[in-house]
Coordinates of C-alpha atoms in Angstrom, one line a residue:
M9 CA -57.6 -16.1 -4.4
S10 CA -59.6 -19.3 -3.7
T11 CA -63.4 -19.0 -3.7
S12 CA -63.7 -22.5 -2.1
T13 CA -65.4 -22.6 1.3
S14 CA -64.2 -26.3 1.9
R15 CA -61.9 -26.6 4.8
I16 CA -60.1 -29.5 6.3
L17 CA -58.1 -30.1 9.5
V18 CA -54.8 -31.8 8.8
D19 CA -53.4 -33.3 12.1
P20 CA -49.9 -34.8 11.7
R21 CA -49.6 -36.2 15.2
G22 CA -49.1 -39.9 15.2
L23 CA -46.9 -40.3 12.1
R24 CA -45.9 -43.8 11.0
A25 CA -43.6 -45.1 8.2
A26 CA -45.2 -46.0 4.9
P27 CA -44.2 -46.2 1.3
L28 CA -45.4 -43.2 -0.7
T29 CA -46.1 -43.1 -4.4
P30 CA -46.3 -40.1 -6.6
P31 CA -48.5 -39.8 -9.7
V32 CA -47.0 -40.0 -13.2
S33 CA -45.1 -36.8 -14.0
K34 CA -47.6 -34.4 -15.6
S35 CA -44.7 -32.6 -17.4
D36 CA -43.5 -35.8 -18.9
A37 CA -46.9 -37.1 -19.7
Q38 CA -48.0 -34.0 -21.5
R39 CA -45.0 -34.1 -23.8
A40 CA -45.4 -37.9 -24.3
L41 CA -49.1 -37.6 -25.1
V42 CA -48.4 -35.0 -27.9
L43 CA -45.5 -37.0 -29.3
G44 CA -47.5 -40.2 -29.2
H45 CA -50.3 -38.5 -31.1
L46 CA -47.9 -37.2 -33.7
T47 CA -46.0 -40.5 -34.3
G48 CA -48.9 -42.9 -34.2
A49 CA -48.3 -44.3 -30.7
W50 CA -51.9 -43.5 -29.6
P51 CA -53.4 -44.1 -27.2
L52 CA -50.2 -43.9 -25.1
P53 CA -50.0 -47.2 -23.2
S54 CA -48.2 -45.7 -20.1
V55 CA -51.0 -43.2 -19.7
Q56 CA -53.7 -45.6 -20.4
A57 CA -52.4 -47.9 -17.7
E58 CA -53.0 -45.2 -15.0
P59 CA -56.5 -45.1 -13.4
D60 CA -58.2 -41.9 -14.5
E61 CA -58.8 -40.8 -10.8
D62 CA -55.0 -40.9 -10.3
L63 CA -54.0 -38.9 -13.4
P64 CA -53.3 -35.3 -12.8
A65 CA -56.0 -33.0 -14.1
D66 CA -53.6 -31.3 -16.5
V67 CA -52.9 -34.6 -18.1
R68 CA -56.6 -35.3 -18.6
V69 CA -57.1 -31.9 -20.0
L70 CA -54.3 -32.4 -22.5
R71 CA -55.5 -35.8 -23.5
R72 CA -59.0 -34.5 -24.2
G73 CA -57.5 -31.7 -26.3
V74 CA -55.5 -34.1 -28.4
E75 CA -58.5 -36.3 -28.9
A76 CA -60.4 -33.2 -30.2
L77 CA -57.5 -32.5 -32.7
R78 CA -57.6 -36.1 -33.9
L79 CA -61.2 -35.7 -35.2
P80 CA -61.7 -35.0 -38.9
P81 CA -61.9 -31.3 -39.9
G82 CA -65.3 -29.9 -39.4
P83 CA -67.2 -27.7 -37.0
A84 CA -65.2 -25.8 -34.3
R85 CA -64.0 -28.0 -31.5
D86 CA -64.4 -26.6 -28.0
V87 CA -61.6 -27.4 -25.7
D88 CA -61.8 -26.4 -22.0
C89 CA -58.2 -26.1 -20.6
A90 CA -59.5 -25.5 -17.1
D91 CA -56.5 -24.0 -15.1
G92 CA -53.7 -25.7 -17.1
G93 CA -51.1 -23.2 -18.4
A94 CA -49.0 -25.9 -20.1
P95 CA -51.9 -27.8 -21.7
F96 CA -53.3 -24.5 -23.0
R97 CA -50.0 -23.4 -24.6
I98 CA -49.2 -26.8 -26.0
L99 CA -52.7 -27.3 -27.5
T100 CA -52.7 -23.7 -28.9
T101 CA -49.6 -24.6 -31.1
Q102 CA -50.9 -28.1 -31.9
A103 CA -54.2 -26.6 -33.1
A104 CA -52.3 -24.1 -35.2
V105 CA -50.3 -26.7 -37.0
T106 CA -53.1 -29.3 -37.5
P107 CA -54.3 -28.8 -41.2
G108 CA -57.8 -27.3 -41.3
A109 CA -58.3 -27.4 -37.5
H110 CA -60.9 -25.0 -36.1
V111 CA -60.6 -24.9 -32.3
R112 CA -62.0 -22.7 -29.5
L113 CA -60.0 -22.8 -26.3
T114 CA -61.3 -21.7 -23.0
G115 CA -60.1 -21.9 -19.4
T116 CA -60.5 -20.3 -15.9
P117 CA -60.3 -16.6 -15.3
R118 CA -56.9 -17.0 -13.7
L119 CA -55.6 -18.9 -16.8
G120 CA -56.8 -16.0 -18.9
E121 CA -54.8 -13.6 -16.8
R122 CA -51.6 -15.4 -17.3
P123 CA -49.2 -14.3 -20.0
H124 CA -49.7 -15.9 -23.4
G125 CA -49.0 -13.0 -25.8
P126 CA -45.5 -14.0 -26.9
L127 CA -46.8 -17.4 -28.0
F128 CA -49.7 -15.9 -30.0
T129 CA -47.3 -13.4 -31.6
S130 CA -44.9 -16.1 -32.6
L131 CA -47.6 -18.2 -34.2
R132 CA -49.1 -15.3 -36.1
D133 CA -45.7 -14.2 -37.4
A134 CA -44.8 -17.6 -38.6
L135 CA -48.1 -19.1 -39.8
G136 CA -50.2 -16.0 -40.5
P137 CA -48.9 -15.7 -44.0
A138 CA -50.1 -19.3 -44.6
G139 CA -53.6 -18.5 -43.4
L140 CA -53.6 -19.0 -39.6
T141 CA -56.1 -16.9 -37.8
L142 CA -55.9 -16.5 -34.0
T143 CA -58.6 -14.4 -32.3
E144 CA -58.5 -13.6 -28.6
G145 CA -61.5 -13.1 -26.5
T146 CA -61.6 -11.1 -23.2
P147 CA -60.0 -13.5 -22.3
W148 CA -62.0 -16.3 -23.7
P149 CA -62.4 -18.0 -26.1
V150 CA -59.1 -18.1 -28.0
E151 CA -60.2 -19.2 -31.4
L152 CA -57.9 -20.7 -34.1
R153 CA -58.3 -21.7 -37.7
A154 CA -55.3 -23.5 -38.9
P155 CA -54.0 -23.2 -42.5
G156 CA -54.2 -26.3 -44.8
D157 CA -50.7 -25.9 -46.2
T158 CA -47.7 -24.3 -44.5
T159 CA -45.0 -25.2 -47.1
G160 CA -44.8 -21.7 -48.4
V161 CA -43.7 -20.0 -45.2
P162 CA -40.1 -19.8 -43.7
P163 CA -39.8 -22.8 -41.4
V164 CA -39.0 -20.9 -38.1
F165 CA -40.7 -19.7 -35.0
R166 CA -39.2 -16.8 -33.1
V167 CA -40.1 -16.3 -29.4
P168 CA -38.7 -14.5 -26.3
G169 CA -37.3 -16.7 -23.5
A170 CA -37.7 -14.4 -20.6
Q171 CA -41.3 -15.1 -19.3
S172 CA -41.6 -18.9 -19.7
S173 CA -39.9 -21.8 -21.4
Q174 CA -43.4 -23.2 -22.1
Y175 CA -43.6 -21.0 -25.2
A176 CA -40.5 -22.6 -26.7
S177 CA -41.5 -26.1 -25.7
S178 CA -44.9 -25.7 -27.3
L179 CA -43.4 -24.4 -30.5
L180 CA -40.8 -27.1 -30.6
L181 CA -43.5 -29.7 -30.4
G182 CA -45.2 -27.8 -33.2
C183 CA -42.0 -28.2 -35.2
A184 CA -42.2 -31.9 -34.7
A185 CA -45.6 -32.0 -36.2
L186 CA -44.6 -29.8 -39.2
Y187 CA -41.5 -31.9 -39.8
L188 CA -43.5 -35.1 -40.0
R189 CA -45.9 -33.5 -42.5
E190 CA -43.5 -31.5 -44.7
R191 CA -40.3 -33.4 -44.3
R192 CA -38.3 -30.2 -44.0
A193 CA -36.5 -28.9 -41.0
W194 CA -38.4 -26.5 -38.7
S195 CA -36.7 -24.3 -36.0
V196 CA -37.4 -22.4 -32.9
E197 CA -35.2 -19.3 -32.3
I198 CA -35.2 -18.1 -28.7
E199 CA -34.6 -14.4 -28.2
G200 CA -32.8 -13.4 -24.9
P201 CA -32.2 -15.5 -21.8
L202 CA -34.5 -18.5 -21.2
T203 CA -36.4 -18.9 -18.0
S204 CA -36.7 -22.5 -16.6
A205 CA -34.5 -23.9 -19.3
G206 CA -34.7 -27.3 -17.7
Y207 CA -38.3 -27.7 -18.9
L208 CA -37.2 -27.1 -22.5
E209 CA -34.5 -29.7 -22.1
L210 CA -37.2 -32.0 -20.9
T211 CA -39.1 -31.4 -24.1
V212 CA -35.9 -32.1 -26.1
T213 CA -35.3 -35.3 -24.2
W214 CA -38.8 -36.6 -24.9
M215 CA -38.6 -35.7 -28.6
K216 CA -35.4 -37.7 -28.9
R217 CA -37.0 -40.7 -27.0
F218 CA -39.7 -40.7 -29.6
G219 CA -37.2 -40.7 -32.5
F220 CA -36.8 -37.0 -33.5
V221 CA -33.4 -35.7 -34.6
L222 CA -32.6 -32.3 -33.2
E223 CA -29.9 -29.8 -33.9
E224 CA -29.2 -27.6 -30.9
S225 CA -27.4 -24.4 -30.1
P226 CA -27.9 -22.0 -27.1
S227 CA -30.6 -20.0 -28.9
R228 CA -31.9 -22.3 -31.7
Y229 CA -33.4 -25.7 -31.8
T230 CA -34.1 -27.4 -35.1
V231 CA -36.1 -30.6 -35.9
S232 CA -34.2 -32.1 -38.8
G233 CA -35.1 -35.8 -38.8
Y234 CA -37.1 -38.7 -37.5
V235 CA -36.4 -42.4 -37.0
A236 CA -39.2 -44.4 -35.3
P237 CA -37.9 -46.0 -32.0
P238 CA -38.3 -49.7 -31.4
A239 CA -40.7 -49.1 -28.5
G240 CA -42.5 -46.2 -26.8
P241 CA -40.8 -45.0 -23.5
S242 CA -42.5 -45.3 -20.2
L243 CA -43.4 -42.5 -17.9
P244 CA -41.6 -41.6 -14.6
G245 CA -43.1 -40.4 -11.4
D246 CA -43.7 -36.7 -11.0
W247 CA -40.6 -35.0 -9.5
S248 CA -42.7 -32.0 -8.4
S249 CA -44.8 -34.3 -6.4
L250 CA -41.8 -36.2 -5.2
G251 CA -40.5 -33.0 -3.6
Y252 CA -43.4 -33.1 -1.1
L253 CA -43.2 -36.8 -0.6
L254 CA -39.5 -37.0 0.1
L255 CA -39.8 -34.5 2.9
I256 CA -42.9 -36.1 4.3
S257 CA -41.4 -39.6 4.2
W258 CA -38.2 -38.3 5.9
K259 CA -40.3 -37.0 8.8
A260 CA -42.4 -40.2 9.0
G261 CA -39.4 -42.5 8.5
G262 CA -40.8 -44.1 5.3
T263 CA -39.8 -44.4 1.6
V264 CA -40.9 -43.0 -1.7
E265 CA -41.4 -45.0 -4.9
R266 CA -41.3 -44.2 -8.6
A267 CA -38.3 -41.9 -8.1
D268 CA -36.4 -42.2 -11.3
T269 CA -33.2 -40.2 -10.9
G270 CA -32.5 -40.4 -14.6
S271 CA -35.7 -38.8 -15.7
A272 CA -34.2 -35.5 -16.7
H273 CA -37.0 -33.5 -14.9
P274 CA -35.8 -30.2 -13.5
D275 CA -37.4 -30.8 -10.1
D276 CA -35.1 -33.7 -9.4
A277 CA -32.9 -30.8 -8.2
I278 CA -34.6 -31.5 -4.8
L279 CA -32.1 -34.3 -4.2
R280 CA -29.2 -31.9 -4.5
L281 CA -30.9 -28.9 -2.7
I282 CA -31.8 -30.8 0.5
Q283 CA -28.1 -31.8 0.9
Q284 CA -27.4 -28.1 1.8
V285 CA -29.4 -28.6 5.0
G286 CA -28.1 -32.0 6.1
L287 CA -30.5 -34.4 4.3
R288 CA -29.7 -37.0 1.6
A289 CA -31.7 -39.5 -0.4
V290 CA -30.4 -43.0 -0.6
P291 CA -31.6 -46.1 -2.5
A292 CA -34.0 -48.2 -0.4
G293 CA -33.8 -51.6 -2.0
A294 CA -36.5 -51.8 -4.7
P295 CA -35.8 -50.1 -8.0
Y296 CA -36.7 -46.3 -8.1
T297 CA -37.3 -46.3 -4.3
L298 CA -35.5 -43.8 -2.0
K299 CA -35.3 -43.0 1.7
V300 CA -34.2 -39.7 3.1
E301 CA -31.8 -39.6 5.9
G302 CA -30.1 -37.0 8.0
R303 CA -30.7 -34.1 10.5
L304 CA -31.6 -30.5 9.6
A305 CA -28.8 -27.9 9.7
G306 CA -28.4 -24.4 8.5
G307 CA -30.4 -22.7 5.8
L308 CA -30.9 -23.3 2.0
R309 CA -30.6 -21.3 -1.2
A310 CA -32.5 -22.0 -4.4
S311 CA -33.3 -20.3 -7.6
G312 CA -36.6 -19.8 -9.4
K313 CA -34.8 -19.8 -12.7
E314 CA -33.7 -23.4 -12.2
C315 CA -36.8 -25.0 -10.5
P316 CA -39.7 -22.6 -10.0
D317 CA -42.2 -25.3 -9.0
L318 CA -39.9 -26.5 -6.2
L319 CA -39.7 -23.1 -4.5
P320 CA -43.0 -23.4 -2.5
T321 CA -41.9 -26.9 -1.3
L322 CA -38.5 -25.5 -0.3
A323 CA -40.2 -22.6 1.5
A324 CA -42.0 -25.1 3.7
L325 CA -38.7 -26.7 4.5
A326 CA -37.2 -23.3 5.2
C327 CA -39.8 -22.7 7.9
V328 CA -38.4 -25.6 10.0
L329 CA -34.7 -24.9 9.5
P330 CA -32.4 -23.5 12.2
A331 CA -31.2 -20.6 10.0
P332 CA -32.7 -18.2 7.4
S333 CA -33.0 -19.4 3.8
T334 CA -32.9 -17.4 0.5
L335 CA -34.9 -17.9 -2.7
T336 CA -33.6 -16.0 -5.7
E337 CA -35.2 -15.0 -9.1
V338 CA -38.7 -15.4 -7.6
G339 CA -40.6 -13.0 -9.9
I340 CA -41.7 -15.9 -12.1
L341 CA -43.8 -17.2 -9.2
R342 CA -46.2 -14.2 -9.6
V343 CA -47.6 -15.6 -12.9
K344 CA -48.4 -19.2 -11.9
E345 CA -51.9 -20.6 -11.0
S346 CA -51.9 -18.0 -8.2
D347 CA -49.4 -15.3 -7.2
R348 CA -47.2 -18.0 -5.5
L349 CA -44.7 -15.4 -4.3
E350 CA -47.4 -13.8 -2.1
G351 CA -48.7 -17.3 -1.3
I352 CA -45.4 -18.3 0.1
R353 CA -45.1 -15.1 2.1
S354 CA -48.7 -15.7 3.5
L355 CA -47.8 -19.3 4.5
V356 CA -44.6 -18.2 6.3
A357 CA -46.5 -15.5 8.1
A358 CA -49.3 -17.9 9.1
Y359 CA -46.7 -20.2 10.6
G360 CA -45.2 -17.4 12.6
G361 CA -42.1 -16.8 10.5
S362 CA -41.1 -13.7 8.5
T363 CA -40.0 -12.8 5.0
D364 CA -38.0 -10.0 3.4
L365 CA -38.4 -9.4 -0.3
Q366 CA -35.8 -7.3 -2.0
G367 CA -36.3 -7.2 -5.8
E368 CA -36.1 -10.8 -7.0
T369 CA -34.7 -12.2 -3.8
L370 CA -36.8 -13.5 -0.9
E371 CA -35.4 -14.3 2.5
I372 CA -37.4 -16.6 4.8
R373 CA -36.8 -16.5 8.5
P374 CA -38.3 -19.4 10.6
P375 CA -40.1 -18.5 13.8
P376 CA -38.4 -19.0 17.2
A377 CA -41.1 -21.6 18.0
P378 CA -43.9 -23.2 16.0
P379 CA -47.5 -22.1 16.6
A380 CA -50.1 -24.4 18.2
R381 CA -51.8 -24.6 14.8
F382 CA -51.9 -22.5 11.6
A383 CA -54.4 -21.8 8.9
M384 CA -53.8 -21.3 5.1
D385 CA -56.0 -20.6 2.1
S386 CA -54.8 -22.5 -0.9
R387 CA -55.9 -19.7 -3.3
G388 CA -57.0 -22.5 -5.6
D389 CA -53.4 -23.4 -6.2
H390 CA -52.4 -27.0 -6.0
R391 CA -48.8 -26.3 -5.0
L392 CA -49.7 -24.0 -2.2
A393 CA -52.1 -26.6 -0.8
M394 CA -49.5 -29.4 -0.8
T395 CA -46.8 -27.0 0.5
A396 CA -48.9 -26.1 3.5
A397 CA -49.6 -29.8 4.2
T398 CA -45.9 -30.5 3.9
L399 CA -45.1 -27.8 6.4
C400 CA -47.8 -29.2 8.7
V401 CA -46.0 -32.6 8.7
L402 CA -42.5 -31.3 8.9
S403 CA -43.4 -29.2 12.0
G404 CA -45.9 -31.5 13.6
T405 CA -48.3 -28.6 13.7
P406 CA -52.0 -29.1 12.8
L407 CA -53.2 -27.1 9.8
V408 CA -56.6 -25.7 8.8
L409 CA -56.6 -25.6 5.0
T410 CA -59.2 -23.9 2.8
G411 CA -59.6 -25.2 -0.7
P412 CA -57.9 -28.7 -0.5
E413 CA -59.5 -30.0 -3.6
C414 CA -57.2 -28.1 -5.9
V415 CA -54.6 -30.8 -5.6
E416 CA -56.5 -32.6 -8.4
K417 CA -54.6 -30.5 -10.9
S418 CA -51.3 -32.4 -10.4
F419 CA -51.7 -35.0 -7.6
P420 CA -55.2 -36.3 -7.2
G421 CA -54.2 -38.9 -4.6
F422 CA -52.2 -36.5 -2.4
W423 CA -54.5 -36.7 0.6
R424 CA -54.7 -40.5 0.3
Q425 CA -50.9 -40.7 0.4
L426 CA -50.7 -38.4 3.4
A427 CA -53.2 -40.6 5.2
R428 CA -50.9 -43.6 4.7
T429 CA -48.4 -41.9 7.1
G430 CA -51.0 -41.7 9.8
V431 CA -51.9 -38.1 9.2
H432 CA -55.5 -37.5 10.3
I433 CA -57.6 -35.5 7.7
S434 CA -61.1 -34.3 8.6
Q435 CA -63.6 -31.8 7.5
E436 CA -63.4 -28.5 9.5
A437 CA -66.6 -26.7 10.2

């Protein structure tokens, strides 16, 4: 739960059309930063071009971690991962495959509670015989000492796929580092079904853009070659953030920019999912600019296995639909920055709707009429804060939000973008 006492009033009455712009995609930027570091494209121009205050906090965390790993071997480097699950997991593997690195990783209590054991086990099993030591605190720090030479161990990481695709992505980026150093193929073998497979595919896409050759099968990914590309790729807008902005712009009658429909990000599924309820995104003239048109109808259905980060956004939409909606495979939401499953249920209840959770399936029933206003605690979770604000705009209902500052993690400029549409944001006593 959020410990913040900061509260704002978000009043959406008086909307106006405006172009809205997302930040760079943190999922894409994190992968590109690591690959730029490995291949010599550092500092990454497309990240350097972004003002620091507009970069998602997770991207800044990962950049600081990579900068620490680029220092010559010496005393232990302390890297604070804050609340970043993906930065922590990516940096853990990169520290483990950086010859002679000695790193102490720390983070928030919530990050320490999230599951990381399968990644630690995979790294120990593969690199322990070469001299890797990985010591866990309670929960912090996580301290790693990397081996100086890994050529004597079998070139494969084995990891279960059920909890998170971030483990496999982290290890595959580690394979890229090991291939460049050893010039022998390294593989990731995934045991069992893979959760959020689209994010691993995003990792594969970025590796290919940076020149890596991969051999792929349903359960094994092998880095087997590298050819330097003629130029470094640019970064798209963040599709997780575009999910909020597309719905807000539809309500306000505006447009969204930086919407690259060819980005390969799993959350561009929002374009397909909103078609279920009568909306569609169409080109709006300028490149990568979209406008959402249509009228709401029916209910929607979406899966946490396909796009877990979109489920809170879709829950906001579900609250204003004329029929119930169903979210499936929702268990993964419990191990995010907060228990997002309970966060969604709290939001729906605060708005006057109801939910029914049966195993891995959540049904959302909108209220018969919107409340005069509603209140929500962000629980320190950026996605819950922006989801509540999205519902506020979609419904035209003022919101009292506790803990609004957490949006820094992925979308530092969110409140500025919202204000462009005429939404009034003020401090609440």
